[in-house]
Short mmCIF file of N, CA and C in Angstrom, two decimals:
data_model
loop_
_atom_site.label_atom_id
_atom_site.label_comp_id
_atom_site.label_asym_id
_atom_site.label_seq_id
_atom_site.Cartn_x
_atom_site.Cartn_y
_atom_site.Cartn_z
N MET A 30 -9.63 -8.60 -10.81
CA MET A 30 -10.79 -9.45 -10.62
C MET A 30 -10.80 -10.51 -11.73
N LEU A 31 -10.96 -11.76 -11.33
CA LEU A 31 -11.00 -12.86 -12.28
C LEU A 31 -12.36 -13.55 -12.21
N VAL A 32 -12.94 -13.82 -13.37
CA VAL A 32 -14.26 -14.45 -13.45
C VAL A 32 -14.09 -15.83 -14.09
N PHE A 33 -14.59 -16.83 -13.40
CA PHE A 33 -14.57 -18.21 -13.90
C PHE A 33 -16.02 -18.63 -14.11
N TRP A 34 -16.50 -18.44 -15.33
CA TRP A 34 -17.92 -18.58 -15.62
C TRP A 34 -18.43 -20.00 -15.37
N LYS A 35 -17.73 -21.00 -15.89
CA LYS A 35 -18.20 -22.38 -15.74
C LYS A 35 -18.21 -22.81 -14.28
N ALA A 36 -17.26 -22.32 -13.51
CA ALA A 36 -17.20 -22.67 -12.08
C ALA A 36 -18.09 -21.76 -11.25
N ARG A 37 -18.71 -20.75 -11.89
CA ARG A 37 -19.58 -19.80 -11.20
C ARG A 37 -18.85 -19.15 -10.01
N LEU A 38 -17.64 -18.69 -10.29
CA LEU A 38 -16.78 -18.14 -9.24
C LEU A 38 -16.13 -16.85 -9.70
N VAL A 39 -16.11 -15.86 -8.81
CA VAL A 39 -15.41 -14.60 -9.06
C VAL A 39 -14.38 -14.41 -7.95
N LEU A 40 -13.13 -14.21 -8.34
CA LEU A 40 -12.06 -13.93 -7.39
C LEU A 40 -11.85 -12.42 -7.34
N LEU A 41 -12.24 -11.82 -6.24
CA LEU A 41 -12.03 -10.38 -6.06
C LEU A 41 -10.57 -10.13 -5.69
N ALA A 42 -10.01 -9.07 -6.23
CA ALA A 42 -8.59 -8.77 -6.03
C ALA A 42 -8.42 -7.73 -4.92
N VAL A 43 -8.39 -8.20 -3.67
CA VAL A 43 -8.13 -7.30 -2.55
C VAL A 43 -6.66 -6.86 -2.66
N PRO A 44 -6.38 -5.56 -2.71
CA PRO A 44 -4.98 -5.12 -2.87
C PRO A 44 -4.08 -5.64 -1.74
N LYS A 45 -2.84 -5.95 -2.12
CA LYS A 45 -1.79 -6.38 -1.18
C LYS A 45 -2.09 -7.72 -0.52
N THR A 46 -2.78 -8.61 -1.26
CA THR A 46 -3.04 -9.96 -0.74
C THR A 46 -2.59 -11.03 -1.74
N GLY A 47 -1.64 -10.70 -2.59
CA GLY A 47 -1.14 -11.67 -3.56
C GLY A 47 -1.94 -11.74 -4.83
N SER A 48 -2.80 -10.75 -5.08
CA SER A 48 -3.68 -10.82 -6.24
C SER A 48 -2.91 -10.82 -7.56
N SER A 49 -1.75 -10.17 -7.63
CA SER A 49 -0.97 -10.16 -8.87
C SER A 49 -0.45 -11.55 -9.22
N ALA A 50 -0.04 -12.32 -8.20
CA ALA A 50 0.44 -13.68 -8.44
C ALA A 50 -0.71 -14.58 -8.92
N TYR A 51 -1.87 -14.43 -8.29
CA TYR A 51 -3.02 -15.23 -8.73
C TYR A 51 -3.48 -14.83 -10.12
N GLU A 52 -3.40 -13.55 -10.41
CA GLU A 52 -3.74 -13.06 -11.74
C GLU A 52 -2.83 -13.69 -12.78
N ALA A 53 -1.51 -13.71 -12.51
CA ALA A 53 -0.55 -14.27 -13.46
C ALA A 53 -0.81 -15.76 -13.69
N ALA A 54 -1.13 -16.49 -12.62
CA ALA A 54 -1.33 -17.93 -12.74
C ALA A 54 -2.70 -18.30 -13.32
N LEU A 55 -3.72 -17.49 -13.02
CA LEU A 55 -5.09 -17.89 -13.35
C LEU A 55 -5.72 -17.16 -14.53
N ALA A 56 -5.19 -16.00 -14.91
CA ALA A 56 -5.82 -15.23 -15.99
C ALA A 56 -6.00 -16.05 -17.27
N PRO A 57 -5.03 -16.91 -17.65
CA PRO A 57 -5.24 -17.71 -18.87
C PRO A 57 -6.42 -18.68 -18.77
N HIS A 58 -6.84 -19.01 -17.56
CA HIS A 58 -7.94 -19.96 -17.37
C HIS A 58 -9.28 -19.25 -17.10
N ALA A 59 -9.23 -17.95 -16.94
CA ALA A 59 -10.43 -17.19 -16.59
C ALA A 59 -11.27 -16.88 -17.83
N SER A 60 -12.57 -16.80 -17.63
CA SER A 60 -13.47 -16.36 -18.71
C SER A 60 -13.31 -14.87 -18.94
N MET A 61 -13.02 -14.15 -17.86
CA MET A 61 -12.85 -12.71 -17.93
C MET A 61 -11.81 -12.31 -16.89
N ALA A 62 -10.83 -11.52 -17.32
CA ALA A 62 -9.82 -10.99 -16.41
C ALA A 62 -9.87 -9.48 -16.49
N VAL A 63 -10.31 -8.85 -15.42
CA VAL A 63 -10.41 -7.40 -15.39
C VAL A 63 -9.09 -6.88 -14.81
N LEU A 64 -8.23 -6.34 -15.68
CA LEU A 64 -6.88 -5.95 -15.29
C LEU A 64 -6.70 -4.44 -15.18
N ASP A 65 -7.54 -3.70 -15.81
CA ASP A 65 -7.50 -2.24 -15.79
C ASP A 65 -8.90 -1.71 -15.99
N PRO A 66 -9.18 -0.50 -15.52
CA PRO A 66 -8.37 0.34 -14.64
C PRO A 66 -8.35 -0.23 -13.23
N PRO A 67 -7.46 0.28 -12.36
CA PRO A 67 -7.36 -0.26 -10.99
C PRO A 67 -8.69 -0.26 -10.24
N GLU A 68 -9.55 0.71 -10.51
CA GLU A 68 -10.84 0.79 -9.82
C GLU A 68 -11.73 -0.42 -10.13
N LEU A 69 -11.53 -1.03 -11.31
CA LEU A 69 -12.29 -2.23 -11.66
C LEU A 69 -11.50 -3.50 -11.38
N LYS A 70 -10.19 -3.45 -11.60
CA LYS A 70 -9.36 -4.61 -11.26
C LYS A 70 -9.53 -4.95 -9.78
N HIS A 71 -9.48 -3.92 -8.94
CA HIS A 71 -9.63 -4.10 -7.50
C HIS A 71 -11.04 -3.69 -7.07
N ALA A 72 -12.03 -4.17 -7.81
CA ALA A 72 -13.42 -3.82 -7.49
C ALA A 72 -13.83 -4.47 -6.17
N PRO A 73 -14.23 -3.66 -5.17
CA PRO A 73 -14.76 -4.23 -3.92
C PRO A 73 -16.16 -4.78 -4.14
N VAL A 74 -16.71 -5.39 -3.13
CA VAL A 74 -18.03 -6.01 -3.24
C VAL A 74 -19.07 -5.00 -3.73
N TYR A 75 -19.05 -3.77 -3.19
CA TYR A 75 -20.10 -2.81 -3.59
C TYR A 75 -20.00 -2.48 -5.07
N ARG A 76 -18.79 -2.41 -5.62
CA ARG A 76 -18.63 -2.09 -7.04
C ARG A 76 -18.98 -3.31 -7.90
N TYR A 77 -18.60 -4.49 -7.44
CA TYR A 77 -19.00 -5.72 -8.15
C TYR A 77 -20.53 -5.78 -8.21
N ASN A 78 -21.18 -5.51 -7.08
CA ASN A 78 -22.64 -5.58 -6.98
C ASN A 78 -23.31 -4.59 -7.94
N ARG A 79 -22.70 -3.43 -8.07
CA ARG A 79 -23.30 -2.38 -8.90
C ARG A 79 -23.10 -2.61 -10.40
N PHE A 80 -21.89 -3.02 -10.79
CA PHE A 80 -21.57 -3.09 -12.21
C PHE A 80 -21.57 -4.51 -12.80
N PHE A 81 -21.05 -5.47 -12.08
CA PHE A 81 -20.85 -6.80 -12.66
C PHE A 81 -22.00 -7.76 -12.38
N ARG A 82 -22.50 -7.78 -11.14
CA ARG A 82 -23.56 -8.72 -10.79
C ARG A 82 -24.76 -8.62 -11.72
N PRO A 83 -25.30 -7.40 -12.01
CA PRO A 83 -26.47 -7.32 -12.89
C PRO A 83 -26.19 -7.90 -14.28
N MET A 84 -24.99 -7.68 -14.79
CA MET A 84 -24.63 -8.19 -16.11
C MET A 84 -24.63 -9.73 -16.11
N PHE A 85 -24.02 -10.33 -15.08
CA PHE A 85 -23.97 -11.79 -15.00
C PHE A 85 -25.37 -12.38 -14.83
N GLU A 86 -26.18 -11.75 -13.99
CA GLU A 86 -27.52 -12.27 -13.75
C GLU A 86 -28.40 -12.22 -15.00
N LYS A 87 -28.16 -11.23 -15.85
CA LYS A 87 -28.96 -11.10 -17.07
C LYS A 87 -28.70 -12.24 -18.04
N VAL A 88 -27.53 -12.84 -17.95
CA VAL A 88 -27.22 -13.97 -18.84
C VAL A 88 -27.26 -15.30 -18.09
N GLY A 89 -27.94 -15.31 -16.97
CA GLY A 89 -28.21 -16.56 -16.27
C GLY A 89 -27.13 -17.07 -15.35
N GLY A 90 -26.32 -16.18 -14.86
CA GLY A 90 -25.24 -16.64 -13.98
C GLY A 90 -25.32 -16.06 -12.58
N GLU A 91 -25.51 -16.94 -11.60
CA GLU A 91 -25.42 -16.50 -10.21
C GLU A 91 -24.04 -16.93 -9.70
N MET A 92 -23.20 -15.95 -9.45
CA MET A 92 -21.80 -16.21 -9.14
C MET A 92 -21.56 -16.21 -7.63
N GLU A 93 -20.58 -17.03 -7.21
CA GLU A 93 -20.10 -16.98 -5.84
C GLU A 93 -18.84 -16.12 -5.81
N LEU A 94 -18.70 -15.33 -4.77
CA LEU A 94 -17.53 -14.47 -4.63
C LEU A 94 -16.54 -15.09 -3.66
N MET A 95 -15.27 -14.95 -3.99
CA MET A 95 -14.22 -15.34 -3.06
C MET A 95 -13.23 -14.19 -2.94
N ALA A 96 -12.56 -14.14 -1.79
CA ALA A 96 -11.58 -13.08 -1.55
C ALA A 96 -10.54 -13.59 -0.56
N VAL A 97 -9.44 -12.88 -0.54
CA VAL A 97 -8.32 -13.18 0.36
C VAL A 97 -8.08 -11.95 1.22
N VAL A 98 -7.93 -12.14 2.52
CA VAL A 98 -7.59 -11.04 3.42
C VAL A 98 -6.31 -11.39 4.17
N ARG A 99 -5.60 -10.35 4.55
CA ARG A 99 -4.31 -10.51 5.19
C ARG A 99 -4.37 -9.99 6.62
N GLU A 100 -3.56 -10.58 7.49
CA GLU A 100 -3.48 -10.09 8.87
C GLU A 100 -3.24 -8.58 8.80
N PRO A 101 -4.04 -7.76 9.51
CA PRO A 101 -4.02 -6.32 9.29
C PRO A 101 -2.67 -5.62 9.44
N VAL A 102 -1.85 -6.00 10.42
CA VAL A 102 -0.54 -5.35 10.56
C VAL A 102 0.33 -5.71 9.36
N SER A 103 0.29 -6.96 8.95
CA SER A 103 1.05 -7.41 7.78
C SER A 103 0.56 -6.70 6.52
N TRP A 104 -0.76 -6.54 6.40
CA TRP A 104 -1.35 -5.87 5.23
C TRP A 104 -0.88 -4.41 5.16
N LEU A 105 -0.93 -3.72 6.29
CA LEU A 105 -0.45 -2.33 6.32
C LEU A 105 1.05 -2.28 6.04
N GLY A 106 1.78 -3.28 6.55
CA GLY A 106 3.21 -3.34 6.29
C GLY A 106 3.52 -3.48 4.81
N SER A 107 2.71 -4.23 4.11
CA SER A 107 2.90 -4.39 2.67
C SER A 107 2.67 -3.08 1.93
N TRP A 108 1.62 -2.36 2.33
CA TRP A 108 1.37 -1.04 1.74
C TRP A 108 2.53 -0.09 2.05
N TYR A 109 2.97 -0.10 3.29
CA TYR A 109 4.07 0.78 3.72
C TYR A 109 5.32 0.52 2.88
N ARG A 110 5.67 -0.75 2.72
CA ARG A 110 6.86 -1.11 1.94
C ARG A 110 6.67 -0.75 0.47
N TYR A 111 5.49 -1.03 -0.06
CA TYR A 111 5.20 -0.74 -1.47
C TYR A 111 5.38 0.76 -1.76
N ARG A 112 4.94 1.57 -0.82
CA ARG A 112 5.01 3.01 -1.04
C ARG A 112 6.38 3.60 -0.70
N GLN A 113 7.35 2.76 -0.37
CA GLN A 113 8.72 3.21 -0.20
C GLN A 113 9.51 3.07 -1.49
N ARG A 114 8.91 2.53 -2.53
CA ARG A 114 9.62 2.33 -3.79
C ARG A 114 10.07 3.68 -4.35
N PRO A 115 11.27 3.70 -4.94
CA PRO A 115 11.85 4.96 -5.43
C PRO A 115 10.97 5.73 -6.41
N PHE A 116 10.14 5.01 -7.21
CA PHE A 116 9.33 5.74 -8.20
C PHE A 116 8.30 6.66 -7.56
N LEU A 117 8.06 6.50 -6.25
CA LEU A 117 7.12 7.38 -5.54
C LEU A 117 7.81 8.53 -4.82
N ASP A 118 9.13 8.54 -4.83
CA ASP A 118 9.86 9.61 -4.12
C ASP A 118 9.36 10.99 -4.52
N GLY A 119 9.10 11.83 -3.51
CA GLY A 119 8.64 13.19 -3.76
C GLY A 119 7.14 13.31 -3.96
N ARG A 120 6.45 12.21 -4.06
CA ARG A 120 4.99 12.25 -4.24
C ARG A 120 4.30 12.17 -2.88
N PRO A 121 3.08 12.69 -2.78
CA PRO A 121 2.36 12.67 -1.50
C PRO A 121 2.06 11.26 -0.98
N THR A 122 2.08 10.26 -1.87
CA THR A 122 1.79 8.88 -1.46
C THR A 122 3.03 8.12 -1.00
N SER A 123 4.20 8.74 -1.08
CA SER A 123 5.43 8.06 -0.69
C SER A 123 5.56 7.95 0.83
N THR A 124 6.07 6.80 1.30
CA THR A 124 6.35 6.63 2.73
C THR A 124 7.85 6.77 3.01
N SER A 125 8.59 7.25 2.05
CA SER A 125 10.03 7.46 2.25
C SER A 125 10.25 8.46 3.39
N GLY A 126 11.11 8.10 4.33
CA GLY A 126 11.40 8.98 5.47
C GLY A 126 10.37 8.93 6.58
N ILE A 127 9.39 8.03 6.44
CA ILE A 127 8.33 7.91 7.44
C ILE A 127 8.49 6.54 8.10
N SER A 128 8.43 6.49 9.42
CA SER A 128 8.55 5.20 10.12
C SER A 128 7.23 4.43 10.00
N PHE A 129 7.30 3.13 10.25
CA PHE A 129 6.08 2.31 10.21
C PHE A 129 5.09 2.77 11.28
N ASP A 130 5.58 3.12 12.46
CA ASP A 130 4.71 3.66 13.51
C ASP A 130 3.98 4.92 13.01
N GLU A 131 4.71 5.81 12.36
CA GLU A 131 4.10 7.05 11.84
C GLU A 131 3.06 6.74 10.78
N PHE A 132 3.37 5.77 9.92
CA PHE A 132 2.44 5.38 8.86
C PHE A 132 1.14 4.84 9.47
N VAL A 133 1.26 3.92 10.43
CA VAL A 133 0.08 3.31 11.04
C VAL A 133 -0.69 4.33 11.86
N THR A 134 0.01 5.22 12.55
CA THR A 134 -0.67 6.29 13.30
C THR A 134 -1.49 7.16 12.36
N ALA A 135 -0.91 7.51 11.22
CA ALA A 135 -1.64 8.31 10.22
C ALA A 135 -2.84 7.53 9.68
N TYR A 136 -2.68 6.22 9.53
CA TYR A 136 -3.77 5.37 9.03
C TYR A 136 -4.96 5.34 10.00
N THR A 137 -4.67 5.44 11.29
CA THR A 137 -5.76 5.35 12.28
C THR A 137 -6.47 6.68 12.51
N ARG A 138 -6.03 7.73 11.84
CA ARG A 138 -6.70 9.04 11.99
C ARG A 138 -7.97 9.08 11.17
N GLY A 139 -8.86 9.98 11.53
CA GLY A 139 -10.11 10.13 10.79
C GLY A 139 -9.88 10.54 9.35
N GLU A 140 -9.03 11.55 9.15
CA GLU A 140 -8.71 12.00 7.79
C GLU A 140 -7.27 11.62 7.50
N ARG A 141 -7.11 10.61 6.67
CA ARG A 141 -5.77 10.08 6.41
C ARG A 141 -5.04 10.91 5.37
N PRO A 142 -3.74 11.16 5.60
CA PRO A 142 -2.94 11.82 4.57
C PRO A 142 -2.77 10.87 3.38
N PRO A 143 -2.43 11.38 2.20
CA PRO A 143 -2.34 10.53 1.00
C PRO A 143 -1.47 9.29 1.18
N PHE A 144 -0.34 9.40 1.89
CA PHE A 144 0.55 8.23 2.01
C PHE A 144 -0.06 7.10 2.84
N ALA A 145 -1.06 7.41 3.66
CA ALA A 145 -1.70 6.39 4.51
C ALA A 145 -3.13 6.08 4.08
N ASN A 146 -3.57 6.64 2.98
CA ASN A 146 -4.94 6.44 2.50
C ASN A 146 -4.98 5.19 1.62
N VAL A 147 -5.10 4.03 2.27
CA VAL A 147 -5.01 2.76 1.54
C VAL A 147 -6.28 1.91 1.66
N GLY A 148 -7.33 2.49 2.16
CA GLY A 148 -8.59 1.76 2.24
C GLY A 148 -8.66 0.84 3.45
N SER A 149 -9.54 -0.14 3.35
CA SER A 149 -9.79 -1.06 4.46
C SER A 149 -10.26 -2.39 3.89
N GLN A 150 -9.68 -3.46 4.40
CA GLN A 150 -10.11 -4.78 3.92
C GLN A 150 -11.56 -5.08 4.28
N SER A 151 -11.98 -4.67 5.48
CA SER A 151 -13.36 -4.95 5.89
C SER A 151 -14.35 -4.16 5.04
N LYS A 152 -13.99 -2.94 4.65
CA LYS A 152 -14.88 -2.16 3.77
C LYS A 152 -14.90 -2.77 2.37
N PHE A 153 -13.75 -3.28 1.94
CA PHE A 153 -13.64 -3.87 0.60
C PHE A 153 -14.64 -5.01 0.42
N ILE A 154 -14.77 -5.86 1.44
CA ILE A 154 -15.65 -7.02 1.27
C ILE A 154 -16.97 -6.90 2.04
N GLU A 155 -17.32 -5.71 2.43
CA GLU A 155 -18.56 -5.48 3.17
C GLU A 155 -19.77 -5.96 2.36
N PRO A 156 -20.61 -6.84 2.93
CA PRO A 156 -21.79 -7.34 2.21
C PRO A 156 -22.75 -6.21 1.87
N ARG A 157 -23.51 -6.43 0.80
CA ARG A 157 -24.49 -5.44 0.37
C ARG A 157 -25.87 -5.81 0.92
N PRO A 158 -26.76 -4.82 1.05
CA PRO A 158 -28.11 -5.09 1.59
C PRO A 158 -28.90 -6.13 0.79
N ASN A 159 -28.60 -6.27 -0.51
CA ASN A 159 -29.34 -7.24 -1.33
C ASN A 159 -28.82 -8.66 -1.18
N GLY A 160 -27.83 -8.87 -0.31
CA GLY A 160 -27.32 -10.22 -0.06
C GLY A 160 -26.03 -10.54 -0.78
N THR A 161 -25.58 -9.67 -1.66
CA THR A 161 -24.31 -9.92 -2.34
C THR A 161 -23.19 -9.88 -1.31
N ALA A 162 -22.44 -11.00 -1.22
CA ALA A 162 -21.41 -11.12 -0.19
C ALA A 162 -20.37 -12.14 -0.62
N VAL A 163 -19.23 -12.11 0.03
CA VAL A 163 -18.18 -13.08 -0.22
C VAL A 163 -18.57 -14.40 0.44
N SER A 164 -18.59 -15.47 -0.34
CA SER A 164 -18.93 -16.80 0.17
C SER A 164 -17.71 -17.56 0.65
N HIS A 165 -16.56 -17.29 0.05
CA HIS A 165 -15.33 -18.03 0.34
C HIS A 165 -14.24 -17.02 0.70
N LEU A 166 -13.94 -16.93 1.98
CA LEU A 166 -12.97 -15.96 2.48
C LEU A 166 -11.76 -16.70 3.06
N PHE A 167 -10.59 -16.43 2.50
CA PHE A 167 -9.38 -17.11 2.92
C PHE A 167 -8.38 -16.12 3.50
N ARG A 168 -7.60 -16.60 4.46
CA ARG A 168 -6.47 -15.82 4.95
C ARG A 168 -5.34 -15.91 3.94
N TYR A 169 -4.70 -14.80 3.70
CA TYR A 169 -3.50 -14.75 2.84
C TYR A 169 -2.46 -15.73 3.36
N GLU A 170 -2.38 -15.85 4.66
CA GLU A 170 -1.39 -16.72 5.29
C GLU A 170 -1.71 -18.20 5.09
N ASN A 171 -2.89 -18.52 4.61
CA ASN A 171 -3.33 -19.90 4.36
C ASN A 171 -3.23 -20.22 2.87
N GLN A 172 -2.03 -20.13 2.32
CA GLN A 172 -1.86 -20.36 0.89
C GLN A 172 -2.22 -21.78 0.49
N ALA A 173 -1.90 -22.76 1.34
CA ALA A 173 -2.20 -24.15 0.99
C ALA A 173 -3.72 -24.36 0.85
N GLY A 174 -4.49 -23.82 1.78
CA GLY A 174 -5.94 -23.95 1.71
C GLY A 174 -6.53 -23.23 0.52
N LEU A 175 -6.01 -22.06 0.25
CA LEU A 175 -6.47 -21.24 -0.87
C LEU A 175 -6.18 -21.92 -2.20
N VAL A 176 -4.93 -22.38 -2.36
CA VAL A 176 -4.55 -23.07 -3.60
C VAL A 176 -5.38 -24.35 -3.76
N GLY A 177 -5.54 -25.10 -2.67
CA GLY A 177 -6.32 -26.33 -2.74
C GLY A 177 -7.76 -26.08 -3.17
N PHE A 178 -8.36 -25.03 -2.61
CA PHE A 178 -9.74 -24.68 -2.99
C PHE A 178 -9.82 -24.35 -4.48
N LEU A 179 -8.91 -23.50 -4.96
CA LEU A 179 -8.94 -23.08 -6.36
C LEU A 179 -8.67 -24.26 -7.30
N GLU A 180 -7.71 -25.10 -6.95
CA GLU A 180 -7.42 -26.25 -7.81
C GLU A 180 -8.62 -27.17 -7.90
N ASP A 181 -9.27 -27.40 -6.77
CA ASP A 181 -10.43 -28.28 -6.74
C ASP A 181 -11.60 -27.68 -7.51
N ARG A 182 -11.87 -26.41 -7.25
CA ARG A 182 -13.02 -25.74 -7.87
C ARG A 182 -12.84 -25.55 -9.37
N LEU A 183 -11.60 -25.25 -9.79
CA LEU A 183 -11.35 -24.95 -11.20
C LEU A 183 -10.81 -26.14 -11.98
N GLY A 184 -10.44 -27.21 -11.29
CA GLY A 184 -9.96 -28.40 -11.97
C GLY A 184 -8.62 -28.20 -12.65
N LEU A 185 -7.68 -27.58 -11.95
CA LEU A 185 -6.36 -27.34 -12.52
C LEU A 185 -5.30 -27.40 -11.44
N THR A 186 -4.03 -27.36 -11.86
CA THR A 186 -2.91 -27.34 -10.93
C THR A 186 -2.27 -25.97 -11.01
N LEU A 187 -2.07 -25.35 -9.84
CA LEU A 187 -1.54 -23.99 -9.80
C LEU A 187 -0.04 -23.97 -9.51
N ASP A 188 0.65 -23.12 -10.25
CA ASP A 188 2.05 -22.83 -9.97
C ASP A 188 2.14 -21.32 -9.81
N LEU A 189 2.23 -20.87 -8.56
CA LEU A 189 2.15 -19.43 -8.29
C LEU A 189 3.52 -18.76 -8.37
N PRO A 190 3.65 -17.76 -9.23
CA PRO A 190 4.89 -16.98 -9.25
C PRO A 190 4.87 -15.93 -8.14
N ARG A 191 6.05 -15.44 -7.77
CA ARG A 191 6.09 -14.29 -6.87
C ARG A 191 5.95 -13.06 -7.75
N SER A 192 5.02 -12.18 -7.37
CA SER A 192 4.73 -11.05 -8.24
C SER A 192 4.43 -9.81 -7.42
N ASN A 193 4.89 -8.65 -7.91
CA ASN A 193 4.60 -7.36 -7.28
C ASN A 193 5.04 -7.35 -5.81
N VAL A 194 6.22 -7.91 -5.54
CA VAL A 194 6.72 -8.04 -4.18
C VAL A 194 7.31 -6.71 -3.72
N SER A 195 6.91 -6.26 -2.53
CA SER A 195 7.39 -4.98 -2.00
C SER A 195 8.80 -5.14 -1.43
N PRO A 196 9.56 -4.04 -1.37
CA PRO A 196 10.90 -4.10 -0.78
C PRO A 196 10.84 -4.51 0.68
N ARG A 197 11.92 -5.12 1.15
CA ARG A 197 11.98 -5.53 2.56
C ARG A 197 12.16 -4.30 3.45
N ALA A 198 11.59 -4.39 4.65
CA ALA A 198 11.74 -3.30 5.63
C ALA A 198 11.42 -3.86 7.01
N VAL A 199 11.98 -3.23 8.04
CA VAL A 199 11.68 -3.63 9.41
C VAL A 199 10.28 -3.11 9.76
N LEU A 200 9.41 -4.01 10.19
CA LEU A 200 8.03 -3.64 10.46
C LEU A 200 7.65 -4.02 11.89
N ARG A 201 8.03 -3.16 12.82
CA ARG A 201 7.66 -3.37 14.21
C ARG A 201 6.84 -2.18 14.68
N LEU A 202 5.72 -2.48 15.28
CA LEU A 202 4.89 -1.41 15.83
C LEU A 202 5.16 -1.29 17.32
N SER A 203 5.16 -0.09 17.82
CA SER A 203 5.23 0.08 19.26
C SER A 203 3.91 -0.42 19.85
N PRO A 204 3.93 -0.94 21.08
CA PRO A 204 2.69 -1.46 21.69
C PRO A 204 1.55 -0.45 21.69
N LYS A 205 1.86 0.82 21.93
CA LYS A 205 0.82 1.85 21.99
C LYS A 205 0.15 2.03 20.62
N VAL A 206 0.96 2.08 19.56
CA VAL A 206 0.40 2.26 18.21
C VAL A 206 -0.42 1.03 17.82
N GLU A 207 0.08 -0.15 18.17
CA GLU A 207 -0.67 -1.36 17.83
C GLU A 207 -2.00 -1.42 18.59
N GLU A 208 -2.00 -0.97 19.84
CA GLU A 208 -3.25 -0.97 20.62
C GLU A 208 -4.28 -0.05 19.97
N VAL A 209 -3.84 1.13 19.53
CA VAL A 209 -4.75 2.07 18.86
C VAL A 209 -5.28 1.46 17.56
N LEU A 210 -4.39 0.83 16.79
CA LEU A 210 -4.79 0.19 15.54
C LEU A 210 -5.84 -0.89 15.80
N ARG A 211 -5.60 -1.74 16.78
CA ARG A 211 -6.53 -2.83 17.08
C ARG A 211 -7.89 -2.29 17.54
N ARG A 212 -7.88 -1.18 18.23
CA ARG A 212 -9.13 -0.59 18.71
C ARG A 212 -9.89 0.09 17.58
N LYS A 213 -9.18 0.91 16.81
CA LYS A 213 -9.85 1.69 15.77
C LYS A 213 -10.18 0.88 14.51
N CYS A 214 -9.46 -0.20 14.31
CA CYS A 214 -9.68 -1.02 13.11
C CYS A 214 -10.11 -2.43 13.52
N ALA A 215 -10.92 -2.51 14.57
CA ALA A 215 -11.35 -3.81 15.09
C ALA A 215 -12.05 -4.65 14.03
N ALA A 216 -12.78 -4.01 13.12
CA ALA A 216 -13.51 -4.75 12.08
C ALA A 216 -12.55 -5.51 11.17
N ASP A 217 -11.38 -4.94 10.91
CA ASP A 217 -10.41 -5.62 10.04
C ASP A 217 -9.80 -6.83 10.74
N PHE A 218 -9.53 -6.71 12.03
CA PHE A 218 -9.00 -7.85 12.79
C PHE A 218 -10.07 -8.94 12.92
N ALA A 219 -11.31 -8.55 13.15
CA ALA A 219 -12.40 -9.53 13.25
C ALA A 219 -12.60 -10.24 11.91
N LEU A 220 -12.48 -9.52 10.82
CA LEU A 220 -12.60 -10.11 9.49
C LEU A 220 -11.54 -11.17 9.27
N TRP A 221 -10.29 -10.82 9.58
CA TRP A 221 -9.19 -11.77 9.41
C TRP A 221 -9.41 -13.00 10.30
N ASP A 222 -9.86 -12.78 11.52
CA ASP A 222 -10.14 -13.90 12.43
C ASP A 222 -11.20 -14.83 11.86
N SER A 223 -12.15 -14.28 11.10
CA SER A 223 -13.26 -15.08 10.56
C SER A 223 -12.89 -15.82 9.29
N ALA A 224 -11.78 -15.44 8.65
CA ALA A 224 -11.40 -16.04 7.37
C ALA A 224 -10.87 -17.45 7.57
N ARG A 225 -10.96 -18.23 6.53
CA ARG A 225 -10.56 -19.64 6.58
C ARG A 225 -9.06 -19.76 6.77
N ALA A 226 -8.68 -20.45 7.85
CA ALA A 226 -7.27 -20.56 8.22
C ALA A 226 -6.69 -21.92 7.90
N ASP A 227 -7.52 -22.87 7.42
CA ASP A 227 -6.98 -24.20 7.09
C ASP A 227 -7.59 -24.74 5.82
#
């Protein structure tokens, strides 16, 4: 999570949406960069609302929230690839030896096994009853629009490094698995559809 006090902007770090690259490029310009622990670095709206919003409001700052969301199949694919890294071998969160179809099928179950327990983008940015919500929502696939917004809002030029890139893997879902995913995770697809695409 990056806080830009003068611009009254907070960039929430939705996992697997390029947040590490933005962190590398923007942390030197941020008033506050929350890098650890992961629960705060990747603070969803509800956690921001509970811990950070009251602190900012006490010192006279009403902040706007921005976030990036990724097309849901691509987002799950990034998690799947990330969890194939050798350092996870033998751990319950590893996807080694598991097909992408198996991973997504496990993700769509009510009780997810550890390797498929990766959260939800729509839950991450779910608005709070008090009105705390993301004002600026961008598609991960719209890097030009996202960079343009940040450069304009922050008054700087961005040079984004590639960071925390997952290993390559074939990511094809069978039609049946994709249909179940689209039905059970409709909120995530609707969220991505609503995000700024240009």
